[in-house]
Coordinates of C-alpha atoms and ligand atoms in Angstrom, one line a residue:
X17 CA 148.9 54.0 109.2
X18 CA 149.1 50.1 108.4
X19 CA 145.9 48.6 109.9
X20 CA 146.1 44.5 110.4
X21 CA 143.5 43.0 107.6
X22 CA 142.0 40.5 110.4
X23 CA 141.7 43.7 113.1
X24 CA 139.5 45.3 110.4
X25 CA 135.5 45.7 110.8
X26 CA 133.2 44.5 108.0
X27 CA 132.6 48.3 107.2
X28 CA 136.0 48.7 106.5
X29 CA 136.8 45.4 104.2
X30 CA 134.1 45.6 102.5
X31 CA 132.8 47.0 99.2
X32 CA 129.3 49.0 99.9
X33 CA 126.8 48.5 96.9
X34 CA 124.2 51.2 96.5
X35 CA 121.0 49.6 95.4
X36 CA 118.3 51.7 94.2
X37 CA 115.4 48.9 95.3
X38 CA 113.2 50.5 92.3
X39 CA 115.7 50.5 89.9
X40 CA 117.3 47.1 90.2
X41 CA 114.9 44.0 89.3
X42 CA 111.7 43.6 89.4
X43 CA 110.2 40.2 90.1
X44 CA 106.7 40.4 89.7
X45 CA 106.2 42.3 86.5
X46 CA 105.1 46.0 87.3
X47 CA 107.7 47.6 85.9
X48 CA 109.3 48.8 89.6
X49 CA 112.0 47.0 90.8
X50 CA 111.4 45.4 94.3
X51 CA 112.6 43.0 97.2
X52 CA 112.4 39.8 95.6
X53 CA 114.1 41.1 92.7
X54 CA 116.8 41.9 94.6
X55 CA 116.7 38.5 96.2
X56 CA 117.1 37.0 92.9
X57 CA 120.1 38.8 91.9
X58 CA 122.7 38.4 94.9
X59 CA 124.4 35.7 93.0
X60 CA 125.9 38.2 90.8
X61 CA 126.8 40.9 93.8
X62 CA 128.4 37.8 95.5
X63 CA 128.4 34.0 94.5
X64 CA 131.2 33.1 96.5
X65 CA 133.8 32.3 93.1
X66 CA 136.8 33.8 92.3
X67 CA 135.2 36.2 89.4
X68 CA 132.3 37.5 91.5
X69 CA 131.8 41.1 92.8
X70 CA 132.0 39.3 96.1
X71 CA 130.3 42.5 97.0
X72 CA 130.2 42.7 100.7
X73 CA 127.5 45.1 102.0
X74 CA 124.4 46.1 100.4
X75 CA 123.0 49.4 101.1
X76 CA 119.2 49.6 100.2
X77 CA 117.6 53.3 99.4
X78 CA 114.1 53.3 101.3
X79 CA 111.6 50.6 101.1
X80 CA 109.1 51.8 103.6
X81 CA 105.1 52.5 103.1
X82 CA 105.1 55.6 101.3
X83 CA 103.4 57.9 99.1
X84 CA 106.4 58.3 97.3
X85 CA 106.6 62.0 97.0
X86 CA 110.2 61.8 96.8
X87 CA 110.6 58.1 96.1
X88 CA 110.5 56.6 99.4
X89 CA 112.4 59.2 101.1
X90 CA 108.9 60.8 102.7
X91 CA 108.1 57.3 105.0
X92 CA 104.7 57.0 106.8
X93 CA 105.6 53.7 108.2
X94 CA 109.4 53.4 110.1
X95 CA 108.6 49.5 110.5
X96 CA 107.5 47.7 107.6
X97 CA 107.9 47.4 104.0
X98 CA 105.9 49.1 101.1
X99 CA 103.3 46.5 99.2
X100 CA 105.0 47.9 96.0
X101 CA 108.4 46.0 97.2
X102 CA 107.3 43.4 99.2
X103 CA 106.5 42.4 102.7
X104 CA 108.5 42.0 105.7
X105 CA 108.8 38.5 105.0
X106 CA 110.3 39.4 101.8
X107 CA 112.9 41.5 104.2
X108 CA 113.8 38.7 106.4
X109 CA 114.1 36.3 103.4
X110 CA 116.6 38.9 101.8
X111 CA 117.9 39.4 104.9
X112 CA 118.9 35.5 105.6
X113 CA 120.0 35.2 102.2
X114 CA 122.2 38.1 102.0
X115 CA 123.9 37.3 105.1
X116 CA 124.6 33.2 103.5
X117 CA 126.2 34.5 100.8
X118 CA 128.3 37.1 103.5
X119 CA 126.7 40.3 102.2
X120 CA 125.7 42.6 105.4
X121 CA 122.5 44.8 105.2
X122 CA 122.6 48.1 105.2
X123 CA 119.1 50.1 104.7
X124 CA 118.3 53.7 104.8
X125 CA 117.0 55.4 107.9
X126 CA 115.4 59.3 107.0
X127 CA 115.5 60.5 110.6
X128 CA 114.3 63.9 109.5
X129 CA 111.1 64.0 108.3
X130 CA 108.3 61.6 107.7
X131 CA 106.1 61.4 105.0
X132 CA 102.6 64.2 105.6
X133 CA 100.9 60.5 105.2
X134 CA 102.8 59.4 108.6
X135 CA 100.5 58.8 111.4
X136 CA 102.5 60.7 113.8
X137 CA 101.7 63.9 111.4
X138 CA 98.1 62.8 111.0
X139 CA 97.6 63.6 114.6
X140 CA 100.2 66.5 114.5
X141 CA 98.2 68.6 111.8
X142 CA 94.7 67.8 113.7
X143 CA 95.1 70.2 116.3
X144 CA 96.9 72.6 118.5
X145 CA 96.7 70.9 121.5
X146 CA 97.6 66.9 120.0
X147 CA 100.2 65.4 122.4
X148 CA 102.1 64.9 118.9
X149 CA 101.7 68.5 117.8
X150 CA 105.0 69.2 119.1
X151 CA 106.5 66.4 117.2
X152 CA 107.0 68.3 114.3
X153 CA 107.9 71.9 114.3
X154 CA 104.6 74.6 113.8
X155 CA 105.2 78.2 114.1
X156 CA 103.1 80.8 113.2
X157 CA 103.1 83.4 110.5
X158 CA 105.1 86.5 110.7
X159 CA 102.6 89.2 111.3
X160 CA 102.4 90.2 107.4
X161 CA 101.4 86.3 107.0
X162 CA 104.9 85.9 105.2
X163 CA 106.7 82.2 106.8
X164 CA 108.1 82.3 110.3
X165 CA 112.2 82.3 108.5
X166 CA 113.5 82.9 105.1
X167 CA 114.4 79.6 105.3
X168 CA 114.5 77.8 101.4
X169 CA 113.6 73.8 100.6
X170 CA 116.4 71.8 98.7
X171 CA 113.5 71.4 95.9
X172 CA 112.5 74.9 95.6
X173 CA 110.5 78.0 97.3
X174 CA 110.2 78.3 100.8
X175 CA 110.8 75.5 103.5
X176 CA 107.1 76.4 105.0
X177 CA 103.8 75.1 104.3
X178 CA 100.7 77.0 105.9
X179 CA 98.2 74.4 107.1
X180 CA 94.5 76.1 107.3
X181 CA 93.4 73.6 109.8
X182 CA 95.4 75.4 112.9
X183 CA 96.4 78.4 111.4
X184 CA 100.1 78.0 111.3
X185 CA 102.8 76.5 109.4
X186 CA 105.0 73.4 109.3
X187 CA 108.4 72.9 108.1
X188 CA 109.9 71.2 105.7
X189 CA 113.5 71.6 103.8
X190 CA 112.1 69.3 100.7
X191 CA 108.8 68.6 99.4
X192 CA 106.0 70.0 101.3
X193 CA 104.8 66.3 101.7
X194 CA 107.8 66.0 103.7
X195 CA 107.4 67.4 107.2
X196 CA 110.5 67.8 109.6
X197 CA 110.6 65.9 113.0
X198 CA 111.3 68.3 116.2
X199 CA 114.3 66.0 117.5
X200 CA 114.4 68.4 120.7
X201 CA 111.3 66.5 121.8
X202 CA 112.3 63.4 124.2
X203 CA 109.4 61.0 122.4
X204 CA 110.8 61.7 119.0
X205 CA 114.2 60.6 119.8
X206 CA 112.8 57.4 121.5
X207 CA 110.3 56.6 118.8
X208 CA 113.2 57.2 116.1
X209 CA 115.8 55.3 118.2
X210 CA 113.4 52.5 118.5
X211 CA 113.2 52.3 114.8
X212 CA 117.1 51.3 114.8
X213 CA 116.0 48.5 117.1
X214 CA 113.1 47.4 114.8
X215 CA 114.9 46.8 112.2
X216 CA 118.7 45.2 114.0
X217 CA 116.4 42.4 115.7
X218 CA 115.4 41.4 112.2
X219 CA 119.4 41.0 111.4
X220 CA 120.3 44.4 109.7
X221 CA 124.1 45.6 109.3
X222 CA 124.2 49.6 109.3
X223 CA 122.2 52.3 108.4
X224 CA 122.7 54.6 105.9
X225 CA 121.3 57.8 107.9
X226 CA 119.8 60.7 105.8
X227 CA 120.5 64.3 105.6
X228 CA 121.1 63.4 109.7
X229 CA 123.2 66.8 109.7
X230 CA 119.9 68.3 110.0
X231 CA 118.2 66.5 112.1
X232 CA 118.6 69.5 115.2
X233 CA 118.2 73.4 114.2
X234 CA 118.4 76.6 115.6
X235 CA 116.4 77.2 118.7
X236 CA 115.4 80.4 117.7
X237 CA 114.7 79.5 113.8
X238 CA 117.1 82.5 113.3
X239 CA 117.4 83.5 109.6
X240 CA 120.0 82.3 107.2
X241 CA 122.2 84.8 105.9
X242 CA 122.5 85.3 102.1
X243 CA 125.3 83.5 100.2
X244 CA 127.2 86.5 98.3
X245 CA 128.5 83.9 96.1
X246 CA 125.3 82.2 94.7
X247 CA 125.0 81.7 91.1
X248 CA 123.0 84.6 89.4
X249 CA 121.1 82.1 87.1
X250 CA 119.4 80.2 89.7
X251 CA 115.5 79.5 89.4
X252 CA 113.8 82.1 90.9
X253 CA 112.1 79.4 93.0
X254 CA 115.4 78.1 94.3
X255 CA 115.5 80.3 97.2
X256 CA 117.6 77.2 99.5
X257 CA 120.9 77.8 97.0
X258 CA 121.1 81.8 97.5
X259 CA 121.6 81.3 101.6
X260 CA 124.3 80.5 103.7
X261 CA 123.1 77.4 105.6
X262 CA 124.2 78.2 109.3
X263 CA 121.2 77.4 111.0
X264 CA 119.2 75.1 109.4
X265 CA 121.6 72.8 109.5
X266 CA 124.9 71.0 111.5
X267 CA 124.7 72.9 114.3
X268 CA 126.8 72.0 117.6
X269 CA 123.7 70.2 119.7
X270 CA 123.2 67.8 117.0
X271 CA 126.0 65.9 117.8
X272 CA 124.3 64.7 121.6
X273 CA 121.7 63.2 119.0
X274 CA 124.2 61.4 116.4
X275 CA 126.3 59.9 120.0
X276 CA 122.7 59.0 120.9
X277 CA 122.0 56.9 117.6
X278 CA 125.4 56.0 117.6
X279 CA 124.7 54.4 121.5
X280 CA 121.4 52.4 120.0
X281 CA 123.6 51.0 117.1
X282 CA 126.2 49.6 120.0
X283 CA 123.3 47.7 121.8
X284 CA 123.5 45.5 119.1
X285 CA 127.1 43.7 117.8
X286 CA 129.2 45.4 115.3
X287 CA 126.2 47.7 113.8
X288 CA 127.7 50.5 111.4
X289 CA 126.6 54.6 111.0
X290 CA 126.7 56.0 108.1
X291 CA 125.9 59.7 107.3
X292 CA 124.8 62.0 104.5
X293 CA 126.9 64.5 105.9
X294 CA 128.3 67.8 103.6
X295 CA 129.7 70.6 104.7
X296 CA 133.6 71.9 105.7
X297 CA 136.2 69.2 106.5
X298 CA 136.4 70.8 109.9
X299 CA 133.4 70.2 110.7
X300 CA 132.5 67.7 108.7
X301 CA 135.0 65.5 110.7
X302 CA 133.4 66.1 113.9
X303 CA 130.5 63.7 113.0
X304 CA 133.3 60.6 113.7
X305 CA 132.5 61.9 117.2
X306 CA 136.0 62.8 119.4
X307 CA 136.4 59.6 120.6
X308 CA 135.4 57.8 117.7
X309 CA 131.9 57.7 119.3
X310 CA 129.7 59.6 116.6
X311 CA 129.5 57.8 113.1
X312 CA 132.1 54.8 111.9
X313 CA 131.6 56.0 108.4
X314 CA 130.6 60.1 107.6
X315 CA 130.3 59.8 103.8
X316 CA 133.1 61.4 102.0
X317 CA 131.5 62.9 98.8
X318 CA 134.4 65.1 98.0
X319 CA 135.5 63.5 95.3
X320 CA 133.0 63.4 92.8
X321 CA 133.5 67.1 92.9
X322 CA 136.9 67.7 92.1
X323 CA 138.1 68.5 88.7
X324 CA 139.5 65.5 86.7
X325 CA 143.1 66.4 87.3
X326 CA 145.5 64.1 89.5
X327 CA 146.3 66.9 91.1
X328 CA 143.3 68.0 92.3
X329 CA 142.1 64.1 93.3
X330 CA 145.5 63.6 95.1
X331 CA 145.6 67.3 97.2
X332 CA 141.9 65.6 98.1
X333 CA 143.1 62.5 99.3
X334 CA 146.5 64.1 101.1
X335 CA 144.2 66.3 102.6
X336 CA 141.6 63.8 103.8
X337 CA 144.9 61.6 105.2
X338 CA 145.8 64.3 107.6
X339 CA 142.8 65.7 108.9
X340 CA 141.2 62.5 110.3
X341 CA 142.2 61.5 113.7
X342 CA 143.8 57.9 114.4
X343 CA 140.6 56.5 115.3
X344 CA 138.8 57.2 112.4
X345 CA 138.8 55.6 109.0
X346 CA 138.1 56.8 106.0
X347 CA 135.6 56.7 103.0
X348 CA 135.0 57.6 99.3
X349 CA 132.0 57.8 97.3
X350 CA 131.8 58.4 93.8
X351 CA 128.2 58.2 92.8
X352 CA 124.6 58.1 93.9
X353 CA 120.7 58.1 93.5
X354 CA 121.2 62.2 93.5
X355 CA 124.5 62.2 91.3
X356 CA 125.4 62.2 87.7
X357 CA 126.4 59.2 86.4
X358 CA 130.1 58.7 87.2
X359 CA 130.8 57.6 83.6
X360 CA 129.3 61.2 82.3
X361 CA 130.6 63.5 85.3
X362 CA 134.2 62.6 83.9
X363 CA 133.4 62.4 80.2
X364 CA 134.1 59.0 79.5
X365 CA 134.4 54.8 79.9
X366 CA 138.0 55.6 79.7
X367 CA 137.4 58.1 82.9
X368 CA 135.3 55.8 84.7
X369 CA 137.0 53.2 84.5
X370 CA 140.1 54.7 85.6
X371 CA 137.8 56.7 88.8
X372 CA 137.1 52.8 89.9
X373 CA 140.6 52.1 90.1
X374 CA 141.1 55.1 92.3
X375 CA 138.4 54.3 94.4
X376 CA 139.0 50.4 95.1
X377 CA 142.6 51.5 95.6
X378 CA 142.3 54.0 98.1
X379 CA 142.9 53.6 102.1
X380 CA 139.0 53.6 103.3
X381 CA 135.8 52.0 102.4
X382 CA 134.5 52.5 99.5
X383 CA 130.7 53.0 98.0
X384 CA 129.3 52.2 94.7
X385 CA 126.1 52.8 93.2
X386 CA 124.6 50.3 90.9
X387 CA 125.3 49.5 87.4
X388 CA 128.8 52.1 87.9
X389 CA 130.6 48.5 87.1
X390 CA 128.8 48.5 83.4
X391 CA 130.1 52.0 82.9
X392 CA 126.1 53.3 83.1
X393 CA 125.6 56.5 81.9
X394 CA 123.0 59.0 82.8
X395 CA 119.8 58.0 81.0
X396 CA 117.8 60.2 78.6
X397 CA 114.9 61.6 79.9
X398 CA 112.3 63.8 78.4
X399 CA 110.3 66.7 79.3
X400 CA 107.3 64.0 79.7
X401 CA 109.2 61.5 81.3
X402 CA 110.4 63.1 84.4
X403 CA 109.6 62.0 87.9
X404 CA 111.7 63.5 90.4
X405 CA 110.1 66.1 92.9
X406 CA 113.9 68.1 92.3
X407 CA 113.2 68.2 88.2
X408 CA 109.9 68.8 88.5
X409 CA 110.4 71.6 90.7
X410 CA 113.8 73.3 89.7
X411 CA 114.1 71.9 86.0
X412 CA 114.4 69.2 83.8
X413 CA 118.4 70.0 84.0
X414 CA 118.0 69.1 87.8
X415 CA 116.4 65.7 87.8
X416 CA 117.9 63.0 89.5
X417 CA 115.6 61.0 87.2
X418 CA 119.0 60.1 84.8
X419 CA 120.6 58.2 87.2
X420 CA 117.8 56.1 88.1
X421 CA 117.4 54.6 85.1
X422 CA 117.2 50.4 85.4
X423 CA 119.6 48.2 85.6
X424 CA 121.1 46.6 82.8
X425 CA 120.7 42.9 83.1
X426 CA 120.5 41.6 79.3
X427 CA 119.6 42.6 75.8
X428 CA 116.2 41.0 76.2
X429 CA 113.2 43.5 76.5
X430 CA 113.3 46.2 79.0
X431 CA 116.9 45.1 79.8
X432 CA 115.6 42.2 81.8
X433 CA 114.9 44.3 84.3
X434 CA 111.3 43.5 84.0
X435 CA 108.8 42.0 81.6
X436 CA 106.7 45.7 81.0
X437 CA 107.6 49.3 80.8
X438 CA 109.4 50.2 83.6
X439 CA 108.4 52.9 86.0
X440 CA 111.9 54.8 83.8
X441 CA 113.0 54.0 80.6
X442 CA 115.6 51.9 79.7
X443 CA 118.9 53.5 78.9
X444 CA 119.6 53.7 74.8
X445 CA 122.8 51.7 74.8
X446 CA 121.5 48.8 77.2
X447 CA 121.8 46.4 74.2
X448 CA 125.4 46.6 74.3
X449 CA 125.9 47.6 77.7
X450 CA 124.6 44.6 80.2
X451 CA 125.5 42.2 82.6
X452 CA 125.6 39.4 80.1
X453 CA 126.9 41.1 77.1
X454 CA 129.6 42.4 79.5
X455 CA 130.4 38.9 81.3
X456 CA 131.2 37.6 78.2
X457 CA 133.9 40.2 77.1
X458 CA 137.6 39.5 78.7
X459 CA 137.8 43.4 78.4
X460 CA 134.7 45.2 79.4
X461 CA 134.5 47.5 81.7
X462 CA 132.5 44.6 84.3
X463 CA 135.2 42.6 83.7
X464 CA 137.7 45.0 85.2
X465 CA 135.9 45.5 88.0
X466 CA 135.3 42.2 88.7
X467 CA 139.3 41.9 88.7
X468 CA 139.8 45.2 90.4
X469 CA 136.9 43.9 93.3
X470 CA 139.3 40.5 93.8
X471 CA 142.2 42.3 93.3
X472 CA 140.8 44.5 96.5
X473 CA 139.5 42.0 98.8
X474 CA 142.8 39.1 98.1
X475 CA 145.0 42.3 99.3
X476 CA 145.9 43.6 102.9
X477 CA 147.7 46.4 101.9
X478 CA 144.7 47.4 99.5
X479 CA 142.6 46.6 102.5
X480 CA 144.7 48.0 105.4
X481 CA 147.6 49.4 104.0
X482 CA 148.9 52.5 104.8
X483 CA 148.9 55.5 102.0
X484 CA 151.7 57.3 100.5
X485 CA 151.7 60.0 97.4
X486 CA 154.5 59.7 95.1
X487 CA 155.6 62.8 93.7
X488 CA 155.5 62.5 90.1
X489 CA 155.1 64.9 86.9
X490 CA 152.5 65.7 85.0
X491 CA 149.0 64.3 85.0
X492 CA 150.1 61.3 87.1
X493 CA 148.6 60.2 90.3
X494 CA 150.9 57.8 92.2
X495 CA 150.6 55.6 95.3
X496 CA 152.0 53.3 97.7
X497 CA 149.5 50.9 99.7
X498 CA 152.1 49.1 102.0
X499 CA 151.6 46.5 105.3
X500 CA 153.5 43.9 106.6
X501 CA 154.9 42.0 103.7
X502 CA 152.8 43.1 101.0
X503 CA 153.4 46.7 98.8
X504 CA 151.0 47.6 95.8
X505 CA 151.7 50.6 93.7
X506 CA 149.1 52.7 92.0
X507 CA 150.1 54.8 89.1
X508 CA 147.0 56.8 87.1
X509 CA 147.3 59.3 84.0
X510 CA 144.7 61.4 84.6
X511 CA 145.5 63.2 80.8
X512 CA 143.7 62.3 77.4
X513 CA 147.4 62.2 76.3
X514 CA 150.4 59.2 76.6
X515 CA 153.0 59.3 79.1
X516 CA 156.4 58.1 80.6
X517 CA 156.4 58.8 84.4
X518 CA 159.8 57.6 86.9
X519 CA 158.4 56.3 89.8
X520 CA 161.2 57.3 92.7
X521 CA 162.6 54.8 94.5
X522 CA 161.0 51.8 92.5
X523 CA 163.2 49.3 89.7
X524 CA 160.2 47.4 88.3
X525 CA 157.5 45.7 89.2
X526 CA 154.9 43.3 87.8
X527 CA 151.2 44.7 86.5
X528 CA 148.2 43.2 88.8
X529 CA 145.9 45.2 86.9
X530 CA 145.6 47.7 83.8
X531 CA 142.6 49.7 83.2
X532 CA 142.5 48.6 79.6
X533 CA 143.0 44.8 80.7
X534 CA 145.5 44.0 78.1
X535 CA 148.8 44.3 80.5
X536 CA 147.6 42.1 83.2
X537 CA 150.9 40.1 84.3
X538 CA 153.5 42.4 82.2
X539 CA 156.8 43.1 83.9
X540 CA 157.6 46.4 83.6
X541 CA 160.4 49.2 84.6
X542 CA 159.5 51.8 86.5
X543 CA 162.5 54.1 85.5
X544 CA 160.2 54.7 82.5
X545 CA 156.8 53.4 82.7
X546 CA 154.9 54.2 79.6
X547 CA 150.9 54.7 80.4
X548 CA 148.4 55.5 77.6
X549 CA 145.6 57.7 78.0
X550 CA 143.5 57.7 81.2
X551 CA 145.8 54.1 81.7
X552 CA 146.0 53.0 84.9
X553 CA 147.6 50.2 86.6
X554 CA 147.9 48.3 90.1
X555 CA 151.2 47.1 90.7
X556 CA 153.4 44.3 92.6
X557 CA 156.2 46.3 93.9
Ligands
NOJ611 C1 118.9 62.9 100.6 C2 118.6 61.7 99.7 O1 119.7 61.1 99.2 C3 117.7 62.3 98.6 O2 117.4 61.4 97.6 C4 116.4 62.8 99.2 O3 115.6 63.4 98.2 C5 116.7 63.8 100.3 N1 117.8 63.4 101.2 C6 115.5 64.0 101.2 O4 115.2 62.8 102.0
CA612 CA1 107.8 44.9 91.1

C-alpha cells in the first residue's frame, strides 16, 4: 500500500538513531560519554545540509540515577537524570536543541523493574506490611526453601532472590539488583504512567519501552515448561534458555496495560510507542493493538537473525508485508546495545554495507545503532575488561560489552571520544575508521550512508511507497518502491560471487546509488544488469 509522504507521522519518515549516552561523547573528560556530549554532536546526526545524516529521531538508552548494575537499565529515579550524564537542565538543553535542528526525542522507559536502589523498593524490602510491599512481587519459599517457580533470569540462575529481612523472595528476570514491578497493582500503573507525563511536559518524542512484553505475568506464577529444543552446551547457570517462556512473559492481560500507556502517550500530540517486543509473528503483531491502539512501532528484530541469503531476507520481508493489518506500519532493526555488530554478524564492510541499503530501502521505519554508518565492528574485549552483568555472568562469549565500544570520532587519542581512558576501550581500527577520516573519503562506507540517508528522506516512494518482490534468480534480492509518480528499484547480490540478473518488466534505468559508490549516475540495462559481489544499487526506474 502507497502511503502519501505528507500523510506520514514523524515515526514513520524518519531515520531512528540509537544512541548509547555512554558510549557516544563525553564532554567533561571522565572517560563516559554523557548529555552534553551528545549535545555537542547533533550537527553531525543533522545540520540541516544536503550531505548530513539529517537523522531524524534520536533514541537515548537510559540516563536515569542509577547504580548501574546493568548500565542504566536498573533506574532508582524515573524523573531525573544521573550526575554521571548531566542534569535535567542538560535534558531540556538537548531537548531544545534537538528539536531546532528537527531531531525528535526519543528516551528509554524500563517499565519492568527498577533498580533494588529505587525508593519504591527501599520501602518494599522493609517490611511485610509496607503499603509498597505489594509493589513488587514477594512470594515465599516453596516448603523445601527451593524459589516459589523454576522461573530462570536472562543473565543466569534463577529469577528469585531470597531477602532475610521478611523471609521471602523477590523476583527478578535479570540481575538480582533488578526487582520486577507488580503491574496488577493500580498505584504502580499510575506512578509508571505518570513517568510518561514527566518526561512529555519537558518536550519528549516516544519512548522506547523495555522488555514491556513482560511487564504482566501469570497470576498463578505457574511453572514454565522445558524447551525440548535448548542447546545442550548452555552454562549450567543459564537456567532462562532451557524453558519455554509461556508465563513469564506476553501473556493476553498485558495488552489492557500496553492500550493504557498507549492512552497516556495520546494525552500529549503525536507521542510514539515503541516496544522491545520478541516472540511469534502472531502474536507478536497483536502489540500494534486491533485497532491500531497498542504500540505505533513493535520493534521488528527479525532480521538480524536471518541467514545472509536473499532468499531468506526477502521470505522475511514478504512475510512481514502480509501479516500486518492496514493500519499498522512497519519497522526494521538491524543492530543494538545487546547485538553483534552488524558489520561482524554478516562477515564483512561489503555485507554491511549492502544490509544498510536493505534497511533504508525497505517500506517501514527504520533503526540504527551508532557508529553502524562507519561500518563499526565489535570491539575486542578481554577477560579483564568486561563489564556487562550478561558476560560476567554467562561468559565472556556473551558480553554485550563489544558493541559498546566508543564512538569513533577522529584519530586523535581515545578516538575523540574523550580526553582519558574510556570507561571501554577504543576499538583497534579506530585510526582508520572515524568520522573524519571517513568524511573525507568519496567512497567510505559514511559516505554511502550519508547518500543512501538523502537518497531516503528526498524520496516518497522510499518513504511511502508501496513494496513489491521481483522474482529473480540466484542470490538476488529485487524490489519495487512505487507511489504516485515516483518508482525506485532495488536490486541486491546477496553472493560473494558476480552476477547478471533480468529484472522482468524493466528496459533500463539510471543508478541513484551503488553500494561501492563508483556507479552513481550510470545508465544501465536491466535485460542484463551486471552486479559485483555483495553490489547493490537504488535505481530510477
Ligand atoms: C533489554 C535491554 O535492551 C537490555 O540492555 C537490558 O539489559 C534488559 N532489557 C533489561 O532491562
Ligand atoms: Ca562524561
Amino acid at each position: 500500500m502507497a502511503q502519501d509522504r505528507q500523510a506520514l507521522r514523524w515515526w514513520q519518515r524518519s531515520v531512528v538513531y540509537q544512541i548509547y549516552p555512554r558510549s557516544f561523547a563525553d564532554a567533561n573528560g571522565d572517560g563516559i560519554g554523557d548529555l552534553q556530549g551528545i549535545i555537542q554532536k547533533l550537527d553531525y546526526l543533522n545540520d540541516g545540509t544536503p550531505n548530513s545524516l539529517g537523522i531524524g529521531a534520536i533514541w537515548l538508552s537510559p540516563f536515569y540515577p542509577s547504580p548501574m548494575a546493568d548500565f542504566g537499565y536498573d533506574v532508582a529515579d524515573y524523573c531525573d537524570v544521573d550526575p554521571m550524564f548531566g542534569t535535567l537542565d542538560d535534558f531540556d538543553e538537548l531537548v531544545r536543541e534537538a528539536h531546532k535542528r528537527g531531531i525528535k526525542i526519543i528516551i528509554d522507559y524500563v517499565p519492568n523493574h527498577t533498580s533494588d536502589k529505587h525508593k519504591w523498593f527501599l520501602e518494599s524490602r522493609s517490611s511485610r506490611d509496607n503499603p509498597k510491599r505489594d509493589w513488587y512481587i514477594w512470594r515465599d519459599a516453596k516448603p523445601d526453601g527451593s524459589p516459589p517457580n523454576n522461573w530462570g533470569s536472562f543473565f543466569g540462575g534463577p529469577a528469585w532472590t531470597f531477602d532475610p529481612a521478611t523471609g521471602q523472595y523477590y523476583m527478578h528476570q535479570f540481575v538480582k539488583e533488578q526487582p520486577e514491578l507488580n503491574w496488577r497493582n493500580p498505584e504502580v500503573q499510575a506512578a509508571m504512567l505518570d513517568a510518561l507525563r514527566f518526561w512529555m511536559k519537558r518536550g519528549v518524542d516516544g519512548f522506547r519501552m523495555d522488555v514491556v512484553g513482560l511487564i504482566i505475568k501469570d497470576k498463578e506464577l505457574r511453572d514454565n515448561p522445558p524447551d525440548p529444543d535448548a542447546n545442550p552446551n548452555l552454562p549450567p547457570n543459564d537456567l532462562f534458555s532451557r524453558q519455554l517462556h509461556i508465563y513469564n512473559q506476553d501473556q493476553d492481560e498485558v495488552h489492557e496495560m500496553i492500550k493504557a500507556i498507549r492512552a497516556t502517550l495520546d494525552e500529549y500530540p503525536d507521542r510514539c510507542g515503541i516496544g522491545e517486543l520478541w516472540g511469534p509473528m502472531d502474536r507478536w503483531v497483536r502489540y500494534y493493538g486491533e485497532n491500531g491502539d497498542e504500540l505505533q512501532l513493535p520493534f521488528n528484530f527479525r532480521l538480524m537473525y536471518q541467514p545472509w541469503s536473499a532468499k531468506a531476507m526477502r521470505a522475511h520481508v514478504d512475510e512481514m508485508e502480509a501479516a500486518l493489518p492496514s493500519f499498522a506500519w512497519p519497522n526494521y532493526v538491524l543492530g543494538n546495545h545487546d547485538q553483534i555488530r552488524l558489520a561482524t554478524r554478516f562477515g564483512g564492510q561489503a555485507q554491511a554495507r549492502l544490509a544498510g541499503m536493505l534497511l533504508l530501502t525497505l517500506r517501514g521505519t527504520p533503526t540504527v545503532y551508532y557508529g553502524d554508518e562507519l561500518g563499526m565492528e565489535n570491539g575486542k574485549i578481554l577477560p579483564h575488561q568486561v563489564q556487562d552483568p550478561q558476560g560476567i555472568n554467562l561468559g565472556i562469549e556473551r558480553t554485550r560489552d563489544v558493541c559498546r565500544t566508543p564512538m569513533q570520532w577522529d584519530a586523535t587519542a581515545y578516538a575523540g571520544f574523550s580526553s582519558v581512558e574510556p570507561w571501554l576501550p577504543v576499538s583497534e581500527d579506530y585510526q582508520t575508521r572515524n568520522v573524519a577520516v571517513q568524511s573525507t573519503q568519496p567512497q567510505s562506507i559514511l559516505s554511502f550512508y550519508r547518500h543512501l540517508y538523502r537518497l531516503r528522506r528526498n524520496s516518497p516512494a522510499l518513504l511511502g511507497g508501496s513494496y513489491r518482490a521481483l522474482d529473480v534468480e540466484g542470490e538476488i534480492y529485487a524490489y519495487v518502491r512505487e507511489t504516485d509518480g515516483e518508482r525506485k528499484l532495488v536490486v541486491l547480490n546477496f553472493a560473494a560471487q558476480p552476477a547478471r540478473v533480468s529484472l522482468p518488466g524493466f528496459a533500463s534505468g539510471k543508478v541513484a546509488l551503488c553500494t561501492h559508490m563508483d556507479r552513481n549516475g550510470e545508465s544501465v540495462d536491466l535485460g542484463k544488469l551486471e552486479l559485483r559481489a555483495y553490489e547493490g544499487f537504488v535505481l530510477e526506474v
